[in-house]
Structures are given as C-alpha cells and as structure tokens.
mmCIF file of C-alpha atoms and ligand atoms in Angstrom:
data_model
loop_
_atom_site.group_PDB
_atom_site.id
_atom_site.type_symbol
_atom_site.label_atom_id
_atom_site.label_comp_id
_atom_site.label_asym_id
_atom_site.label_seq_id
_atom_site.Cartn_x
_atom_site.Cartn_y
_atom_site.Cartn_z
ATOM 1 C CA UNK A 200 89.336 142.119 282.184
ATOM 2 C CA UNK A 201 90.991 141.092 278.821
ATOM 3 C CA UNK A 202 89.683 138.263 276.933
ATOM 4 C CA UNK A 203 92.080 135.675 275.465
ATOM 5 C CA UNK A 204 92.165 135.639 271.944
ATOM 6 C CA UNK A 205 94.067 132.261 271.545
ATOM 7 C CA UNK A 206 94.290 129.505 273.993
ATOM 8 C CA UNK A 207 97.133 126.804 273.650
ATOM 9 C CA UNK A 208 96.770 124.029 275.504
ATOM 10 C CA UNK A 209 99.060 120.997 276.224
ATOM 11 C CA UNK A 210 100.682 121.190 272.682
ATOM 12 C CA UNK A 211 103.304 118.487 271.692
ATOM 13 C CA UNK A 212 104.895 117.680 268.438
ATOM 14 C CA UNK A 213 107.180 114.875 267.974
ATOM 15 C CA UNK A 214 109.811 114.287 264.875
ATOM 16 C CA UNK A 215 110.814 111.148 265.706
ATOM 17 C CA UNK A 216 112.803 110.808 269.344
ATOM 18 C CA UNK A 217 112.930 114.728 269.335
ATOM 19 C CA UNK A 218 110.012 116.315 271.065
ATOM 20 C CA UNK A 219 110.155 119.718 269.127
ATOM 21 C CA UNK A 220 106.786 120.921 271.308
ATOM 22 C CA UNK A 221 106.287 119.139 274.626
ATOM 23 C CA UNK A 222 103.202 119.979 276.464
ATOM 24 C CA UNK A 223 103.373 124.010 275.993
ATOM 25 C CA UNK A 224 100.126 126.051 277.161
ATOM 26 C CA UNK A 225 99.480 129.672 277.097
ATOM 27 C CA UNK A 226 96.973 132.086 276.114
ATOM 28 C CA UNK A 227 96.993 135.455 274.181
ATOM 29 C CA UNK A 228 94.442 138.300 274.803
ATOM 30 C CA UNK A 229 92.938 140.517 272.475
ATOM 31 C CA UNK A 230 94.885 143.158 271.831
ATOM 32 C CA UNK A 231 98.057 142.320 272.887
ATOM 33 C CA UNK A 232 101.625 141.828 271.599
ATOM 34 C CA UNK A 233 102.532 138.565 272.394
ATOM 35 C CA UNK A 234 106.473 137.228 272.173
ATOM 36 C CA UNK A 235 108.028 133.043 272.134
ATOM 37 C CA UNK A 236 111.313 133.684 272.710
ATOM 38 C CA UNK A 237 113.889 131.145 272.981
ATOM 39 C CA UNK A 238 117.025 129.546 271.560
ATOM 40 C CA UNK A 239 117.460 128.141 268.078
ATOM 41 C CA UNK A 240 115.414 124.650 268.158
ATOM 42 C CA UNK A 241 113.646 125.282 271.527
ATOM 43 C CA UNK A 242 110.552 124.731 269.263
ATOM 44 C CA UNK A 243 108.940 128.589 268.462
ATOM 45 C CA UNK A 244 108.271 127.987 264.701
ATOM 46 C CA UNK A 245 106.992 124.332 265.029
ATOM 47 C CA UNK A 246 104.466 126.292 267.705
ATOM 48 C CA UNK A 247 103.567 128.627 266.062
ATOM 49 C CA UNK A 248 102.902 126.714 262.707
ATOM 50 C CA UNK A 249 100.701 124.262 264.352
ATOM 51 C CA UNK A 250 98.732 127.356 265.857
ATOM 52 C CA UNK A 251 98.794 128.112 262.475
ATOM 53 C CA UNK A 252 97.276 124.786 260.546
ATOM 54 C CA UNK A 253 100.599 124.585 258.704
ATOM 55 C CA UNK A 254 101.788 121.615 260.358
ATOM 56 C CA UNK A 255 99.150 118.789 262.187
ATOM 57 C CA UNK A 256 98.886 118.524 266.233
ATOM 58 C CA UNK A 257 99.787 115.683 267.742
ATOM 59 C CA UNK A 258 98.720 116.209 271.057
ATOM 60 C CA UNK A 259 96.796 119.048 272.960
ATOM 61 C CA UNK A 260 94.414 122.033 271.604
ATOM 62 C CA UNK A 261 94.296 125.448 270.380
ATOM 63 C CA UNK A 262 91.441 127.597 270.088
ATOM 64 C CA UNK A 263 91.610 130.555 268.512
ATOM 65 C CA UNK A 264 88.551 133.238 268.885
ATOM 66 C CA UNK A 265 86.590 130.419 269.773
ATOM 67 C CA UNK A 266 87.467 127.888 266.740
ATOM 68 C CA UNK A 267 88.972 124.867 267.631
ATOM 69 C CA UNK A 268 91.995 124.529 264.922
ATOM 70 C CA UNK A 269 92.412 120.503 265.019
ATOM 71 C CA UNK A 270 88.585 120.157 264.017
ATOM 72 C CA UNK A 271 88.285 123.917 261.544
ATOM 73 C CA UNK A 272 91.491 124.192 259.938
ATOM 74 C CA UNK A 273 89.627 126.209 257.255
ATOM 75 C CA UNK A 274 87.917 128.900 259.570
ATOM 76 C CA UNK A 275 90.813 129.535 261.034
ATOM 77 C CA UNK A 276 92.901 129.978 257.934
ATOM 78 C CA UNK A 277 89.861 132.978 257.235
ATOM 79 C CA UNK A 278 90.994 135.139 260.061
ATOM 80 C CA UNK A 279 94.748 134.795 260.407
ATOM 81 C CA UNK A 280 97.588 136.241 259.473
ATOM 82 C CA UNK A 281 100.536 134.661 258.590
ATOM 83 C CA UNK A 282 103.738 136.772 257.358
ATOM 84 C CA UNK A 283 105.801 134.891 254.763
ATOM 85 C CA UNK A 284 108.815 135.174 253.244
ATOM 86 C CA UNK A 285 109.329 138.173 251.045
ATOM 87 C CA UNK A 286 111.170 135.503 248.511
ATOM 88 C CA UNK A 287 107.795 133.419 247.867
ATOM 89 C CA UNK A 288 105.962 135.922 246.188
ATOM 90 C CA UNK A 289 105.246 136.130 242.926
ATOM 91 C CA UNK A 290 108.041 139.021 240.986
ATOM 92 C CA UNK A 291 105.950 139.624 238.037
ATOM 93 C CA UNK A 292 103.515 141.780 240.181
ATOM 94 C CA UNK A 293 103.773 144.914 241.553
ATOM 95 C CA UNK A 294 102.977 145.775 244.797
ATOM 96 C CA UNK A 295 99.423 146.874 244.161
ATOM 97 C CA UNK A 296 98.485 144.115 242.312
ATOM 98 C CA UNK A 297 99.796 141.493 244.229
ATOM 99 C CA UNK A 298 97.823 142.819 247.370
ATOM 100 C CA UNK A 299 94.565 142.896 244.831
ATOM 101 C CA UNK A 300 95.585 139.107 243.911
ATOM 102 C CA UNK A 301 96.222 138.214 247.980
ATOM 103 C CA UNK A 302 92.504 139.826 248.593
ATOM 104 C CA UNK A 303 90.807 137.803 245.882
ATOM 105 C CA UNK A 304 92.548 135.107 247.162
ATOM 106 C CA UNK A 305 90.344 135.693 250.703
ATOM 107 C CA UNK A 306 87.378 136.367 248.203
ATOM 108 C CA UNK A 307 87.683 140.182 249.523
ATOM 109 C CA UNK A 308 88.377 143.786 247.663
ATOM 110 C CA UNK A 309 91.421 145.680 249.308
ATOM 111 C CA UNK A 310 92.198 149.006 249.330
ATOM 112 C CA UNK A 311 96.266 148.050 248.242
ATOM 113 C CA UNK A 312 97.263 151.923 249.071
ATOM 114 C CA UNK A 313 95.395 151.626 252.122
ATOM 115 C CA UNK A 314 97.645 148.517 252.978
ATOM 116 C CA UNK A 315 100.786 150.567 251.877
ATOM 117 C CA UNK A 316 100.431 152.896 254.176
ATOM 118 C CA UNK A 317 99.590 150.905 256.779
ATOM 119 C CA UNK A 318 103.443 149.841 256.479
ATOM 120 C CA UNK A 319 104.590 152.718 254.817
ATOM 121 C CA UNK A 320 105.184 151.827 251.782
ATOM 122 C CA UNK A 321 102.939 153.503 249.142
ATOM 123 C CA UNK A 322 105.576 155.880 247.540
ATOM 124 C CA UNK A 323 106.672 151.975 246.870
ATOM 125 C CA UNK A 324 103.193 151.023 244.864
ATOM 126 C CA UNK A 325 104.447 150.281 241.489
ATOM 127 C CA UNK A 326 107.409 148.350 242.463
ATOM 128 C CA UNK A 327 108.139 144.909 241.887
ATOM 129 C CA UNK A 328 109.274 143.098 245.307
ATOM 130 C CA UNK A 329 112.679 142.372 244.473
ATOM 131 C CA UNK A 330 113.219 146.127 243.873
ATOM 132 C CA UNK A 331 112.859 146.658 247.616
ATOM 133 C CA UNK A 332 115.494 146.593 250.320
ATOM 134 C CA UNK A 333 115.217 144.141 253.185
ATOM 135 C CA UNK A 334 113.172 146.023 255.229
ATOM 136 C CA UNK A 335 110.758 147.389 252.764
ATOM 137 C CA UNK A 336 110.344 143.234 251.661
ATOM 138 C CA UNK A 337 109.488 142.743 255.775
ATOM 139 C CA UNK A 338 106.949 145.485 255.728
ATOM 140 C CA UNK A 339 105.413 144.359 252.659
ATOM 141 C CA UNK A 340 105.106 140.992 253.869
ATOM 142 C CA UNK A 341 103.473 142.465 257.051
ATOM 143 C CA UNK A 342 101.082 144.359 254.430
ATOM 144 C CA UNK A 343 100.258 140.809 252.408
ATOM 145 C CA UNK A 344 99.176 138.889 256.034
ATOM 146 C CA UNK A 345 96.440 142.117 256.480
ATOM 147 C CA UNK A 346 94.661 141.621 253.636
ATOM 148 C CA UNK A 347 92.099 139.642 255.500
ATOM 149 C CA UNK A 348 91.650 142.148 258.307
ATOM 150 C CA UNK A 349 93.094 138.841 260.416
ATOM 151 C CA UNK A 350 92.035 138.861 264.310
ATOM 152 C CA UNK A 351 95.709 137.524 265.549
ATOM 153 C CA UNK A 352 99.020 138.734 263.060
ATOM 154 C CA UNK A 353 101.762 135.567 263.259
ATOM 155 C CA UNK A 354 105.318 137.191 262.590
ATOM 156 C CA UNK A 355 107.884 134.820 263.008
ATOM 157 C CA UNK A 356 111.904 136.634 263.643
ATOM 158 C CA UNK A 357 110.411 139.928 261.814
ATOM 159 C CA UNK A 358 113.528 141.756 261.744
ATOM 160 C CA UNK A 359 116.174 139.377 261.464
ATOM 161 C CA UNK A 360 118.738 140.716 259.471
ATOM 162 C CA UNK A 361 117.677 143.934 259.137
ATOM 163 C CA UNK A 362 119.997 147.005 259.887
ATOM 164 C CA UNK A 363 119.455 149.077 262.824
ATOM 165 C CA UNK A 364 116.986 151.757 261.323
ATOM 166 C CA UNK A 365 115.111 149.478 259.372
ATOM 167 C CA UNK A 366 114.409 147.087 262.622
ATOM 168 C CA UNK A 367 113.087 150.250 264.493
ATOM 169 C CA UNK A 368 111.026 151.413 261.308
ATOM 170 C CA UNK A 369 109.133 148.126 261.833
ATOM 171 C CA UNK A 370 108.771 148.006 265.412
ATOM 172 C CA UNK A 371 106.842 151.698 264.875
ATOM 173 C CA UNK A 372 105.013 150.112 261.912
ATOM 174 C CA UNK A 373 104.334 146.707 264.118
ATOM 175 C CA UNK A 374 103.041 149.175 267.577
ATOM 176 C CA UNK A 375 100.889 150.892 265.074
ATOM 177 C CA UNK A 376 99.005 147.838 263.901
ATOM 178 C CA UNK A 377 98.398 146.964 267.477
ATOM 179 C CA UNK A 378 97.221 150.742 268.338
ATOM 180 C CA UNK A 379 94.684 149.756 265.793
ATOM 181 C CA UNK A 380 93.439 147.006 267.344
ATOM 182 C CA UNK A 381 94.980 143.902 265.985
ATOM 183 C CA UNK A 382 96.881 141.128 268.245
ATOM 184 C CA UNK A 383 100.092 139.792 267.227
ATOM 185 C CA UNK A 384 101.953 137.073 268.337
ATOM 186 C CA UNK A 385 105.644 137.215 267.221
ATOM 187 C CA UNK A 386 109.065 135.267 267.822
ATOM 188 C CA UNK A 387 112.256 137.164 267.843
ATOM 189 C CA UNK A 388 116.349 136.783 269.093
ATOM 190 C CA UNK A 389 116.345 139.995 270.127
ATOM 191 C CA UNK A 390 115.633 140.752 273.326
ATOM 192 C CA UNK A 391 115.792 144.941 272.746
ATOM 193 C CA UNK A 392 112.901 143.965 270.227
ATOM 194 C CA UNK A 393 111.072 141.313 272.970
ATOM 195 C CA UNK A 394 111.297 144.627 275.157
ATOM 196 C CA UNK A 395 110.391 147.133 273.439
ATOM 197 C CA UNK A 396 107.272 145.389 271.723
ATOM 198 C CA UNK A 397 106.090 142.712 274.069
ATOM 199 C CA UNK A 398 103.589 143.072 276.862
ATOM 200 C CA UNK A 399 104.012 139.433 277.551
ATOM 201 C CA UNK A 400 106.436 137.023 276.547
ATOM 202 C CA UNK A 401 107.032 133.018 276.844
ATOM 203 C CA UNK A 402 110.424 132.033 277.207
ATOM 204 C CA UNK A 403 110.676 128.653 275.394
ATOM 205 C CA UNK A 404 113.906 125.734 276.256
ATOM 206 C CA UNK A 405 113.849 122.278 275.071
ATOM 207 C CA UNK A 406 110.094 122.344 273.742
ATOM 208 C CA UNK A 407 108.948 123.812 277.347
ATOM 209 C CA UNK A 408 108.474 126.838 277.922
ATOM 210 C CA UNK A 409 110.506 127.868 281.266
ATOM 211 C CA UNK A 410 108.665 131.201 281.851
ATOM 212 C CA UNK A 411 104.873 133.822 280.626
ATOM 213 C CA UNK A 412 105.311 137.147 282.032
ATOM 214 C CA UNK A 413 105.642 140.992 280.987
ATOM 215 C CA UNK A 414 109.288 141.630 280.328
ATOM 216 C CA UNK A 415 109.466 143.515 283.229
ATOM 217 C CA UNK A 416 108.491 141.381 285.481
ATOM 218 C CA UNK A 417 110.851 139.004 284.947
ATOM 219 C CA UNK A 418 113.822 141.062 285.141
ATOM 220 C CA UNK A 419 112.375 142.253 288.463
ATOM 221 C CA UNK A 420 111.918 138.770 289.607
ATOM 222 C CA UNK A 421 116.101 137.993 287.994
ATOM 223 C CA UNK A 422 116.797 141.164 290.503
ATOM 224 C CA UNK A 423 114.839 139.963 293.456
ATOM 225 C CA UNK A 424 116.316 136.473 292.861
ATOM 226 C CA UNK A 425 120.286 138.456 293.347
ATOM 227 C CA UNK A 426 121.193 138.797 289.783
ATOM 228 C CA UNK A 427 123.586 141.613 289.294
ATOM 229 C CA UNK A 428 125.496 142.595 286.055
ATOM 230 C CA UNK A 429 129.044 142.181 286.871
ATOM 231 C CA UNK A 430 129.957 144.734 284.359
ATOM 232 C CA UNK A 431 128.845 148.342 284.957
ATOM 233 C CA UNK A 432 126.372 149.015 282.241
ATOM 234 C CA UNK A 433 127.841 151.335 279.662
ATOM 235 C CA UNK A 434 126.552 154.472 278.450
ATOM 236 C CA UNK A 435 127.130 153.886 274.893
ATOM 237 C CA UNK A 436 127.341 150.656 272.877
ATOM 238 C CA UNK A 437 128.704 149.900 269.334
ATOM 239 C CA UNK A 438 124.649 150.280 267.625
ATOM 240 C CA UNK A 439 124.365 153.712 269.306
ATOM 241 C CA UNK A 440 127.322 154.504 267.449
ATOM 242 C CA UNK A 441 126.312 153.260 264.352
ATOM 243 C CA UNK A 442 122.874 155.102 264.609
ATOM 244 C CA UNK A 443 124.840 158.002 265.715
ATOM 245 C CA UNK A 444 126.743 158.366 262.671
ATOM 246 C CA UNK A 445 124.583 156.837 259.462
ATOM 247 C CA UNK A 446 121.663 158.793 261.500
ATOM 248 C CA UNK A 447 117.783 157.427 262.589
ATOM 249 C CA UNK A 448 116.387 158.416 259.555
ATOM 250 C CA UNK A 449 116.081 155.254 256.986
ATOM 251 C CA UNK A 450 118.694 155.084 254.047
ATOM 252 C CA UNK A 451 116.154 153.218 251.890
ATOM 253 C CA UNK A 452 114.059 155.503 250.939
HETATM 254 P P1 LIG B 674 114.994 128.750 265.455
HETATM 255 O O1 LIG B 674 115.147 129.807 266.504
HETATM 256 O O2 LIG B 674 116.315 128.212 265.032
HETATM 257 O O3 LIG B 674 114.100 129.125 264.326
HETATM 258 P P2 LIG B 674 112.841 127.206 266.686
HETATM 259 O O4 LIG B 674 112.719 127.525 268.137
HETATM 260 O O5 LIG B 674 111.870 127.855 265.774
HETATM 261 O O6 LIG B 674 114.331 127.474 266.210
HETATM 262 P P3 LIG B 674 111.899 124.747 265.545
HETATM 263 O O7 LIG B 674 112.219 125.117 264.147
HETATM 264 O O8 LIG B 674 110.478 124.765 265.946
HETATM 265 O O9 LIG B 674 112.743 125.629 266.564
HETATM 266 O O10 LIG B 674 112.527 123.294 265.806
HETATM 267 C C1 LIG B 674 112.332 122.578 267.038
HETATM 268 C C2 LIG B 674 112.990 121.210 266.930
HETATM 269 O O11 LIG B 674 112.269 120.391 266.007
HETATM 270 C C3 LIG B 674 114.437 121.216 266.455
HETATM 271 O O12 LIG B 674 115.123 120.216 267.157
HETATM 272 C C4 LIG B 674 114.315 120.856 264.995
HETATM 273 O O13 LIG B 674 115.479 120.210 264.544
HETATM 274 C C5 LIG B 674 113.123 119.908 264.993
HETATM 275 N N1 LIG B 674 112.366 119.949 263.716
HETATM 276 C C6 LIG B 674 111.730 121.013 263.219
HETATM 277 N N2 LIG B 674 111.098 120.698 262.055
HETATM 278 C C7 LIG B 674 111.382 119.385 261.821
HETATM 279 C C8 LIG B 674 111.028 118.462 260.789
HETATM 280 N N3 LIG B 674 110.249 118.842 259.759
HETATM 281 N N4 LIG B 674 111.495 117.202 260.895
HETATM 282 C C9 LIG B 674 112.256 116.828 261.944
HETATM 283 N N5 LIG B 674 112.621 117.635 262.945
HETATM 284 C C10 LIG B 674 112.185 118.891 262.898
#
C-alpha cells in the first residue's frame, strides 16, 4: 500500500472577489509523479506555492511527510524542492559553484558533478548559466532544487518553451529522478507530457479541481462515457515531422 507523501486538504486562496484556490484536496504518495493540470488561471501555481510556503493559506491544510506547513514553514522549506527560474540565478557563477553556494545555503556539502549528471549536464560544469540553451537552463534548475536531497521535487510548466528534443531530454532526466526514488509533483499544458510522466493527475477549472485519476483512466472513463474523435487519428503529425528531419538526438550539445 503506498503512503501519501503530501496531503492537501480543503485549500482556498482568495485575491479579492477571485477565489484563485477554492476548497482543493488531494494527496501524493511516495514515489510518485504527480500532475495539476488545467487552464491558464484555474489556480495550479497559487497551489502549488502555498504547498510550497511561498504564499500564506487562507483556509484548509497541507501536510507534507508529516509536517504541518501553516504551523513549520521552516521544516518544510528543509526538505523541498522548488525549481526556479533559470533567469534568477546569480551569472557570475559557474555551474559548479553555484550548486556549492545552493548546498551551503541548506548548510550541506554537494557533490556539484554528481548533480550534473544527475541532469546531464557535467560536460556543462564550468559554464556560466546564460551560456546554456533553454533546456540545459531547465535541467540545471532541476539540478539547483536537489541540492537538499528534497523528499517531494515542485516543477511548475518544466518544459514550456522548449523544442521538441529538449522537452523529451527532460522527461528522461525527470523519470530518472523518480526511478531513484524521489516524488515530484509537476504542472504542465501539455497533455503528451501529463501522459507520458504522470501516474496520477488532478485536472484543475475555476480553483476546483474537476477530476484525480491515472491518465488512463480517465480517457477510459471519456470512452465509456461515448466520446469518440470525430477525426480519424492520423498517423503522422507536424512534431513527428519535425523530429523526423532535425533528428532525436539534441542540437545543444
Ligand atoms: P497559468 O496556467 O496561467 O500559470 P495557473 O493555473 O497557475 O495559471 P494561478 O497563477 O494560480 O493560475 O492564478 C489563479 C487565479 O488567481 C487567476 O485568476 C489569477 O489572476 C489570480 N491571481 C494569482 N496571483 C494573484 C495575485 N498575486 N493577486 C491577485 N490575483 C492573483
């Protein structure tokens, strides 16, 4: 029987007349990838930053690995993960060092190569961030929220705007974290991503959210329910020839 890792309970946040969060519960076990999906202002990011500490509660719980965030904002900052953007770090640093800097930070020593190639990234160890591509800045930001060995990895949109290759480069890196043990709890747009990564996923509308299942189970229940595609499905779409011609391999590297 998995254990849940984080439990979310009856969590609103109002701005206002708006209701950005109203009344959302879920849990997340150990081990799991974990997806809020949802359209733009349905409420993911406020979510996930109040799981987070980053923004105050205003109504309901979370408890993650036993830690009740309202009342030990602190503990819990110890043992997450949060991936920021690549743009707020420091450029005077290279990679190494700013991982060393991140660990002290956490009062820990890192191995930075260690955290490289956890993303892939250690030919990239003397570089300065803004000498990487997009997807290389993702990956190091992934690196950045491990330096505390977190229990539960937050990645909010991950791949957005990231070319083809370099979104499926990170899903690999992102499936490998997990294979290691780690749970992560991300949002995306895309549902190819939701798919491929998710085990579970909570559709979010309006500050609700409308539906917690494995992807496939809700497209089974869509099927049982009488949905059909009206259009046959095609055998090739415009990415698979895209990836066809500039090939899987990455250009960045
Ligand atoms: P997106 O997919 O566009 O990132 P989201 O699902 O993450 O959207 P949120 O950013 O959580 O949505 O926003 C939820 C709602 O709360 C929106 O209506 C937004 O305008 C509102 N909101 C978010 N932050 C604030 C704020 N600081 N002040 C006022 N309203 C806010």
């Amino acid at each position: 029987m998995s254990q849940a890792v984080l439990q979310v309970e009856n969590l609103t946040k109002r701005y206002g007349e708006v209701v950005a969060v109203n009344g959302v519960s879920f849990e997340v076990m150990r081990g799991e990838i974990f997806g809020i999906l949802g359209p733009n202002g349905a409420g993911k990011t406020t979510t996930l930053e109040m799981i987070e500490t980053l923004r105050p509660i205003d109504a309901g719980r979370v408890v993650l690995d036993g830690i009740d965030v309202t009342a030990h904002p602190q503990r819990v900052k110890k043992i997450i993960g949060v991936q920021l953007q690549a743009s707020s770090f420091f450029d005077k640093l290279r990679l190494t060092e700013l991982l060393s800097l991140f660990g002290e930070l956490y009062g820990r020593r890192v191995g930075p190569l260690q955290l490289l190639d956890e993303v892939e990234l250690r030919e990239k160890a003397q570089a300065f961030v803004n000498e990487l591509s997009g997807g290389q800045k993702q990956r190091f930001s992934i690196a950045a929220a491990l330096v505390n060995d977190p229990v539960i990895l937050f990645l909010d949109e991950p791949t957005t705007g990231l070319d083809p290759q370099a979104r499926r480069h990170l899903w690999g890196v992102i499936k490998r974290i997990r294979s290691e043990g780690k749970t992560i709890v991300l949002t995306t747009h895309y549902m190819e991503e939701a798919e491929e990564l998710c085990d579970r996923v909570a559709i979010m509308d309006k500050g609700k959210i409308i539906a917690n299942a494995p992807p496939q189970t809700l497209i089974q229940q869509l099927l049982l329910n009488g949905f059909r595609k009206e259009r046959v499905e095609r055998l090739a779409n415009l990415e698979d020839v895209f990836l066809s011609l500039t090939g899987h391999s990455l250009r960045e590297e």
